[in-house]
Coordinates of C-alpha atoms in Angstrom, one line a residue:
Chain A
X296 CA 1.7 115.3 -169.1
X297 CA 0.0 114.0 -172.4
X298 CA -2.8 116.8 -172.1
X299 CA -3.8 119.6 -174.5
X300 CA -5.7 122.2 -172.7
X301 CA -8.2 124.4 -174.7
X302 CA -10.7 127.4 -173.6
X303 CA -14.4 125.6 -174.4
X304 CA -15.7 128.9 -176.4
X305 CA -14.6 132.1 -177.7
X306 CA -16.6 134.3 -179.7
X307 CA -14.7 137.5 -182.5
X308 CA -16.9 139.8 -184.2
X309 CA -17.3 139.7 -187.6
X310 CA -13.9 140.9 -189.0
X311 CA -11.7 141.1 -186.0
X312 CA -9.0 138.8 -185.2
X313 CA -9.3 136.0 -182.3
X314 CA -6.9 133.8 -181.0
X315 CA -7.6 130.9 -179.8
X316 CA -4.7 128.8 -177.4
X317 CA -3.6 125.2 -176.7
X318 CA -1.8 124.6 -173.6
X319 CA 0.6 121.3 -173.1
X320 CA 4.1 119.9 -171.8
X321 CA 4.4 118.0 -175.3
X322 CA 4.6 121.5 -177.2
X323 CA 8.0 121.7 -176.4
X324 CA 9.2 119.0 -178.3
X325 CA 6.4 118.6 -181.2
X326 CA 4.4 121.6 -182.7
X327 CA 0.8 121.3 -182.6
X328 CA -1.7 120.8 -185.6
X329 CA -4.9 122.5 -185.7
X330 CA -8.3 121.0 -187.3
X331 CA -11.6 122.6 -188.2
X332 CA -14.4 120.9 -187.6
X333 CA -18.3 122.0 -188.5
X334 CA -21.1 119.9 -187.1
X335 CA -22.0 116.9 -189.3
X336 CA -18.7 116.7 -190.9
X337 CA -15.0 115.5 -190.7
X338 CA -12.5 117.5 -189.1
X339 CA -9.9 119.5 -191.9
X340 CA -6.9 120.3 -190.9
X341 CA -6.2 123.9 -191.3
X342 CA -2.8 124.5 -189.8
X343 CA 0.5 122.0 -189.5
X344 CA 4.4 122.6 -188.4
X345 CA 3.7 125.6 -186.1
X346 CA 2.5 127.8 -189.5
X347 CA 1.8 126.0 -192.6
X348 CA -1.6 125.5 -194.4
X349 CA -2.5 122.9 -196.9
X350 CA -3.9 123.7 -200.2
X351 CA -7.0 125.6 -200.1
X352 CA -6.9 127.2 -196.3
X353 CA -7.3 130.8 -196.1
X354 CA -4.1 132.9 -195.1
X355 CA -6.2 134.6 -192.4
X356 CA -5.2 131.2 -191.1
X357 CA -2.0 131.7 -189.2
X358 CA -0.1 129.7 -185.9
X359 CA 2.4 130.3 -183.2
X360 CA 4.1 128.7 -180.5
X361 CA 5.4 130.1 -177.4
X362 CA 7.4 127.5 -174.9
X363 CA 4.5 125.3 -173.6
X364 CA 1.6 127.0 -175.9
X365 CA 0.6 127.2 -179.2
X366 CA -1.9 129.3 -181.2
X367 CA -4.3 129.4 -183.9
X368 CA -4.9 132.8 -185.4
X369 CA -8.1 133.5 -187.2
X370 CA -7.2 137.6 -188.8
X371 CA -10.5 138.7 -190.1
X372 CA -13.0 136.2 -189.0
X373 CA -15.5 135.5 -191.6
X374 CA -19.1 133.8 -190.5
X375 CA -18.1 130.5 -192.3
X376 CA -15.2 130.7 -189.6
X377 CA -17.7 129.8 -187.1
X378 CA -17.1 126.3 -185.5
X379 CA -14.9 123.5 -183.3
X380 CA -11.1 124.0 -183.5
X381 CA -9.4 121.3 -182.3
X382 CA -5.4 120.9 -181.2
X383 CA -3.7 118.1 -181.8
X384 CA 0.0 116.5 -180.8
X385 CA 2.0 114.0 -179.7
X386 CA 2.1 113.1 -175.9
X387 CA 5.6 114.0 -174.6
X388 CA 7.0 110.2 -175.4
X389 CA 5.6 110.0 -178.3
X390 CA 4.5 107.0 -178.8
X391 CA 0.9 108.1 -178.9
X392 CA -1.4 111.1 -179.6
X393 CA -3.5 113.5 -178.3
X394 CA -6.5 115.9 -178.8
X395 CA -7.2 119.2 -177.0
X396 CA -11.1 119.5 -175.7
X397 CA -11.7 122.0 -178.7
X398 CA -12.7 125.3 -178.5
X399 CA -16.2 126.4 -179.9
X400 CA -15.8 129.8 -182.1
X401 CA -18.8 131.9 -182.4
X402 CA -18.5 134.9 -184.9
X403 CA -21.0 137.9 -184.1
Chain B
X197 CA -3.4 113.9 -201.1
X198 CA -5.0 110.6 -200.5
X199 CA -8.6 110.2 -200.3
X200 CA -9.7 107.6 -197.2
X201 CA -13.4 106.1 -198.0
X202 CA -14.6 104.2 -195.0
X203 CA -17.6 101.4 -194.4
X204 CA -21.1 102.4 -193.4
X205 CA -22.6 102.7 -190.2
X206 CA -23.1 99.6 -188.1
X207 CA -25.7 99.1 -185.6
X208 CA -24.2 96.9 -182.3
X209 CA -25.7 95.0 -178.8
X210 CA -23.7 95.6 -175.6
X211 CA -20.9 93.1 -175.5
X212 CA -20.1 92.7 -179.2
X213 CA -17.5 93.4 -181.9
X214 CA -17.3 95.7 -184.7
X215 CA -14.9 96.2 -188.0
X216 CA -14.6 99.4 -189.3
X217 CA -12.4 100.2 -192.7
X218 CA -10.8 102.4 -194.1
X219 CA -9.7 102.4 -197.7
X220 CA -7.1 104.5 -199.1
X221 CA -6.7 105.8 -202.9
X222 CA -4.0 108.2 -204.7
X223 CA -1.1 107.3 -202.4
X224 CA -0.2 103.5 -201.0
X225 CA -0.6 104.5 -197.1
X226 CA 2.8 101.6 -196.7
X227 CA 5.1 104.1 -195.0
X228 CA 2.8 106.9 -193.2
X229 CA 0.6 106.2 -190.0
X230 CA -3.2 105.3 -190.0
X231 CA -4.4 106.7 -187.0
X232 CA -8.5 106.2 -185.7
X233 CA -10.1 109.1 -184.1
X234 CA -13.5 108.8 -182.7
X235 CA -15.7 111.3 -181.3
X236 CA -19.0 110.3 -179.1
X237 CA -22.5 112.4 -179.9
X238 CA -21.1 116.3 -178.8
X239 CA -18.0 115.2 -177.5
X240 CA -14.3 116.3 -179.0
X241 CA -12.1 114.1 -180.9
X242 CA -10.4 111.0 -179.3
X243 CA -7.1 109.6 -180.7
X244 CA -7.6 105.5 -179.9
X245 CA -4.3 104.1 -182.1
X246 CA -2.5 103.9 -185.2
X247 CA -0.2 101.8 -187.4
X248 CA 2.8 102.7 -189.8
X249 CA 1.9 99.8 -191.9
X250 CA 5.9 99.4 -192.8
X251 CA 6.4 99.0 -189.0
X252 CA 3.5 97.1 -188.6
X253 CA 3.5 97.7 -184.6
X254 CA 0.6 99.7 -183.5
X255 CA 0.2 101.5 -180.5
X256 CA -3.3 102.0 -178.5
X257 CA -4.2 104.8 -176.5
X258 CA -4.4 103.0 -172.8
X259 CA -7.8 103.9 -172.8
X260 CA -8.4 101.0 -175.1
X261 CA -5.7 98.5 -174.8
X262 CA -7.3 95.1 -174.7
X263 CA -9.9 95.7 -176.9
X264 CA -9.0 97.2 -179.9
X265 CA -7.2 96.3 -182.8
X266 CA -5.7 98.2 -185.6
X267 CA -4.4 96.6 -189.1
X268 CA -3.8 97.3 -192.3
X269 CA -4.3 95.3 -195.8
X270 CA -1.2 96.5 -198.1
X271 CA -2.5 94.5 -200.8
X272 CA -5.7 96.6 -200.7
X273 CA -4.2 99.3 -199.2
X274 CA -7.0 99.3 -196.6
X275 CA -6.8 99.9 -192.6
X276 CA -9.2 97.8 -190.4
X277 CA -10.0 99.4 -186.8
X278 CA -12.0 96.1 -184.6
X279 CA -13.4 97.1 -181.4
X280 CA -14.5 94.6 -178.7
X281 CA -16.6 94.5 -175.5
X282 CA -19.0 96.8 -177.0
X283 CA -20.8 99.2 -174.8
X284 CA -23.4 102.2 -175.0
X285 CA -20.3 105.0 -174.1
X286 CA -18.9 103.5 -177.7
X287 CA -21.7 105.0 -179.7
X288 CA -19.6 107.4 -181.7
X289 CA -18.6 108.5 -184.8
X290 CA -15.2 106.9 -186.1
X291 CA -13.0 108.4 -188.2
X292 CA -9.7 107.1 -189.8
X293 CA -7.2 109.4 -191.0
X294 CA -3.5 109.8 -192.5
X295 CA -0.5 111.1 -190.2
X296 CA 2.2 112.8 -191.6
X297 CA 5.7 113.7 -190.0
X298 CA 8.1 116.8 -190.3
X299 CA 10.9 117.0 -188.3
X300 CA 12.5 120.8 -187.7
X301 CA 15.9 120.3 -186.4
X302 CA 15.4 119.0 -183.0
X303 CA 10.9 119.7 -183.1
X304 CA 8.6 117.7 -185.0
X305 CA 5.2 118.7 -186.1
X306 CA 2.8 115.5 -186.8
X307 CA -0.4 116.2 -188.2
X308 CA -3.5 114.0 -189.9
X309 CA -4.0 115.9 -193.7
X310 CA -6.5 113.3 -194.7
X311 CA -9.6 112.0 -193.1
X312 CA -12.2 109.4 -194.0
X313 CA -16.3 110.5 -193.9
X314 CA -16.7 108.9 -190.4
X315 CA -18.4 105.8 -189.6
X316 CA -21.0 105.8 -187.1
X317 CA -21.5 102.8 -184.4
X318 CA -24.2 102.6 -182.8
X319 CA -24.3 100.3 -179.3
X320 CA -28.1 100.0 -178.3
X321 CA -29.7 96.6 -177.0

């Protein structure tokens, strides 16, 4: 399958920790990447090779990957946090790429 | 980190082309992929194709094979995106950005660091 499958909303209070999933076959051969996107702008990628941040992303940042699923950790949510998160791999020959649906984070 | 600056909006009828670029500065983009993302008003984010410029073979997301084109410039280092057959579901927002590769033993993470500002096409009669 070349399909990313991501729950449309969550929502963390201020603070707490949310996790937000990515579901696909590809995952078991290439590790998702995770962007952040906030309306009028261009996504930023905020997580890379299962667990690594570029420059300038917070460490409450974190990722994981379990067999077919991979996760983006927010620890500590701030309001700025709020936004689209978006997974992102290869398709399992690939040869071409593939977005989840993103998953709309609302911090109360 | 490379910085990708791309054209300005373009305003299209139904059944015409558009040429969106994508200029790259602070790295030469030869051996890394240029991949085109575009995202439709509050929609997600659409992979359409790429180009390692060293390759020079680009793939399409069969969504769009037939009508679009990707290339790349090296003596500019610029990446052209041409879309064809124009109609109103292309309204969207285009973005190019850079791909990078990691390989860890037998997984691979591929990721896009850089983006461009977006460019937005708009397909109205």
């Amino acid at each position: 399958s070349s399909e990313l499958t991501q729950d449309p909303a969550v929502s963390v209070a201020l603070g707490q920790t949310v996790r937000i999933t990515c579901q696909g076959d590809s995952l078991r051969r290439y590790y998702a990447s995770w962007y952040q996107q906030k309306p009028g702008q261009a996504p930023i990628l905020v997580i890379f090779a299962q667990n690594s941040r570029p420059s300038g992303i917070p460490d409450r940042f974190s990722g994981s990957t379990s067999g077919n699923t991979a996760s983006l950790i927010i620890t500590g949510a701030r309001a700025e946090d709020e936004g689209d998160y978006y997974c992102h791999s290869r398709d399992s020959s690939g040869n071409h790429q593939v977005f989840g649906a993103g998953t709309r984070v609302t911090v109360l | 980190q490379v910085q990708l600056v791309q054209s300005g909006a373009e305003v299209k009828k139904p059944g015409s082309s558009v040429k969106v670029s994508c200029k790259a500065s602070g790295a030469k983009f030869t051996t890394y992929e240029i991949s085109w993302v575009r995202q439709a008003p509050g929609q997600g984010l659409e992979w359409m194709g790429g180009v390692i410029p060293v390759f020079g073979t680009p793939k399409y997301a069969q969504k769009f094979q037939g009508r679009v084109t990707v290339t790349t410039d090296e003596s500019t280092n610029t990446a052209y995106m041409e879309l064809n057959s124009l109609r109103s579901e292309d309204t969207a927002v285009y973005y190019c950005a850079r791909g990078l590769v990691k390989w860890f033993g037998e997984l691979a993470s591929h990721y896009l660091d850089s983006w461009g500002q977006g460019t937005l096409v708009a397909v109205s009669s």
